[in-house]
Amino acid sequence: MVSTTLKTTKSEEIFAAAQKIMPGGVSSPVRAFKSVGGQPIVFDRVKGAYIWDVDGNQYIDYVGTWGPAICGHAHPDVIGALHDALEKGTSFGAPCYLENVLAEMVIDAVPSIEMVRFVNSGTEACMAVLRLMRAFTGREKVIKFEGCYHGHADMFLVKAGSGVATLGLPDSPGVPKSATSSTLTAPYNDLEAVKALFAENPNEIAGVILEPVVGNAGFILPDAGFLEGLREITKENGALLVFDEVMTGFRIAYGGAQAKFGITPDLTTLGKVIGGGLPVGAYGGRQDIMAMVAPAGPVYQAGTLSGNPLAMTAGIKTLELLQKAGTYEQLERVTKKLAEGLLCAAKETGHATCGGSLSAMFGMFLTEGPVHNYEDAKKSDTAKFGKFHRGMLERGIYLAPSQFEAGFTSLAHTDEDIDRTIAAARDVFSSL
Ligand SMILES: *Cc1c(COP(=O)(O)O)cnc(C)c1O
């Protein structure tokens, strides 16, 4: 392999200055390298499967700006469409035809969505969907799963995944007890725990929200029957089932995890891919529930920049690219090859590991496994992961700086990129 001495002088300078003017030097905690050691690298530009840092180093990227870059970074069709849209202005604060276009694409694609509301982030979508769940059912309690992440709103910062898991933070200070007293938690893949919560709280639970495939506690698949079971239990108890597909939407399949597994929730949240790299989130679902959202109904939710023409344009172009024949087959094939190669490299060099992939999402835990929930995931050797992460970075491979994040591939990742990545992993693992 190439040189293992990575020069990141400019990154270090910029990050040192950033730390004095922004908390932790970053605009979002998962970008810091706290759990893997070392300092984050500062990007200069992205294209296809690659990123370049401010020191001119090139990396193969498996973060894909945390999910949106499924067609590859800065796809020429997306950039071209954005150039055209830019000429017409960046925000109208009034209806825009592009909202209809993206709404129709989302409704056609996602089985549960009959009506949709656009917002600016996944966090916003999840906050709004919880308000709607409560308003529709007239109940306050909600069940979430340990290690699942639904954005940073107060009500969801209970045993949350993503940066909360990465940094090993207790549930955040500043969140009032009253905000989380109605948030019940269960281990992922544990139907009995969910049944017990419903039995203990009769007619009080508005619904269940989950990542149908977990990406924020590392990559964890639902066990056979888990999603089906949740669908039955919620129905029996007059509660709503909500799939948070901010990560899995248009990634696991064009219609999301719900299309892949054939389970239709009542409501769905989206983000990441539908914004094509611009800030977009959305929530949608059954027409009778969505009709409660203002101004059609009384449940208030609003946004100055929501549905803005630039974000809609990037989303529309990205979905158009994903509609082409064979895209998900290609994503599935490339990602499977990568996941299998990484697991094989670890095992053959004597490291306990488990993991896998589904469509364009993958993950690898440094523990024997199997991993069915966050408790299992926490058995991973995070110190070893930190060294692995550093070794990969030095070999030009950019992985999420946390054991508790899924990895993402794109249509731009070639077989050669995958081969290089696996070779680098073998090299690093044999040195650990
Ligand atoms: C990323 C993510 C969110 C939060 O979305 P933001 O756009 O970062 O606010 C919510 N839920 C899931 C499942 C996510 O992966």
PDB file of N, CA and C in Angstrom, residues 27 52 111 115 138 150 157 191 195 216 222 224 242 265 279 316 328 341 397 411:
ATOM      1  N   SER A  27     -19.718  21.793  13.525  1.00  0.00           N
ATOM      2  CA  SER A  27     -21.120  22.208  13.529  1.00  0.00           C
ATOM      3  C   SER A  27     -22.049  21.057  13.889  1.00  0.00           C
ATOM      4  N   TRP A  52     -11.430  15.369  -1.019  1.00  0.00           N
ATOM      5  CA  TRP A  52     -10.079  15.925  -0.926  1.00  0.00           C
ATOM      6  C   TRP A  52     -10.039  16.836   0.289  1.00  0.00           C
ATOM      7  N   PRO A 111     -44.577   3.384   0.178  1.00  0.00           N
ATOM      8  CA  PRO A 111     -45.907   2.788   0.318  1.00  0.00           C
ATOM      9  C   PRO A 111     -46.824   3.477   1.335  1.00  0.00           C
ATOM     10  N   MET A 115     -49.736  11.604   1.739  1.00  0.00           N
ATOM     11  CA  MET A 115     -49.558  13.066   1.766  1.00  0.00           C
ATOM     12  C   MET A 115     -48.266  13.348   2.494  1.00  0.00           C
ATOM     13  N   GLY A 138     -54.570  11.305  20.642  1.00  0.00           N
ATOM     14  CA  GLY A 138     -54.968  11.868  21.927  1.00  0.00           C
ATOM     15  C   GLY A 138     -54.215  11.219  23.083  1.00  0.00           C
ATOM     16  N   HIS A 150     -33.429   9.719  16.540  1.00  0.00           N
ATOM     17  CA  HIS A 150     -34.505  10.395  15.812  1.00  0.00           C
ATOM     18  C   HIS A 150     -34.303  11.902  15.851  1.00  0.00           C
ATOM     19  N   LEU A 157     -34.179  12.385  23.157  1.00  0.00           N
ATOM     20  CA  LEU A 157     -32.835  12.224  23.720  1.00  0.00           C
ATOM     21  C   LEU A 157     -32.856  11.316  24.949  1.00  0.00           C
ATOM     22  N   LEU A 191     -39.684  -7.863  20.932  1.00  0.00           N
ATOM     23  CA  LEU A 191     -41.140  -7.678  20.878  1.00  0.00           C
ATOM     24  C   LEU A 191     -41.788  -7.847  22.243  1.00  0.00           C
ATOM     25  N   LYS A 195     -44.458  -5.433  24.056  1.00  0.00           N
ATOM     26  CA  LYS A 195     -45.764  -5.909  24.556  1.00  0.00           C
ATOM     27  C   LYS A 195     -45.940  -5.534  26.023  1.00  0.00           C
ATOM     28  N   ASN A 216     -27.780   4.055  13.424  1.00  0.00           N
ATOM     29  CA  ASN A 216     -27.214   5.003  14.383  1.00  0.00           C
ATOM     30  C   ASN A 216     -26.670   4.366  15.657  1.00  0.00           C
ATOM     31  N   PRO A 222     -33.276  -5.664  11.418  1.00  0.00           N
ATOM     32  CA  PRO A 222     -34.398  -6.177  12.212  1.00  0.00           C
ATOM     33  C   PRO A 222     -34.436  -7.700  12.084  1.00  0.00           C
ATOM     34  N   ALA A 224     -36.112 -11.402  11.809  1.00  0.00           N
ATOM     35  CA  ALA A 224     -37.312 -11.847  11.093  1.00  0.00           C
ATOM     36  C   ALA A 224     -38.502 -11.745  12.042  1.00  0.00           C
ATOM     37  N   VAL A 242     -44.536   4.205  13.330  1.00  0.00           N
ATOM     38  CA  VAL A 242     -43.809   5.215  12.560  1.00  0.00           C
ATOM     39  C   VAL A 242     -42.421   4.691  12.207  1.00  0.00           C
ATOM     40  N   PRO A 265     -45.985   1.209   7.584  1.00  0.00           N
ATOM     41  CA  PRO A 265     -46.290   1.942   8.817  1.00  0.00           C
ATOM     42  C   PRO A 265     -47.402   2.952   8.552  1.00  0.00           C
ATOM     43  N   PRO A 279     -30.429  20.813   2.572  1.00  0.00           N
ATOM     44  CA  PRO A 279     -31.199  20.505   3.782  1.00  0.00           C
ATOM     45  C   PRO A 279     -32.689  20.266   3.501  1.00  0.00           C
ATOM     46  N   ILE A 316     -35.243  16.218  -6.346  1.00  0.00           N
ATOM     47  CA  ILE A 316     -35.876  15.678  -7.565  1.00  0.00           C
ATOM     48  C   ILE A 316     -34.821  15.021  -8.456  1.00  0.00           C
ATOM     49  N   TYR A 328     -30.320  -0.020  -7.788  1.00  0.00           N
ATOM     50  CA  TYR A 328     -30.276  -0.688  -6.478  1.00  0.00           C
ATOM     51  C   TYR A 328     -29.565  -2.033  -6.541  1.00  0.00           C
ATOM     52  N   GLY A 341     -15.777  -8.349   2.124  1.00  0.00           N
ATOM     53  CA  GLY A 341     -14.328  -8.197   2.058  1.00  0.00           C
ATOM     54  C   GLY A 341     -13.742  -7.691   3.373  1.00  0.00           C
ATOM     55  N   ILE A 397      -8.673   6.040   3.072  1.00  0.00           N
ATOM     56  CA  ILE A 397     -10.055   5.559   3.173  1.00  0.00           C
ATOM     57  C   ILE A 397     -10.749   6.310   4.300  1.00  0.00           C
ATOM     58  N   LEU A 411     -23.475   5.164  -5.952  1.00  0.00           N
ATOM     59  CA  LEU A 411     -23.387   4.685  -7.338  1.00  0.00           C
ATOM     60  C   LEU A 411     -22.030   5.014  -7.954  1.00  0.00           C
TER      61      LEU A 411
END
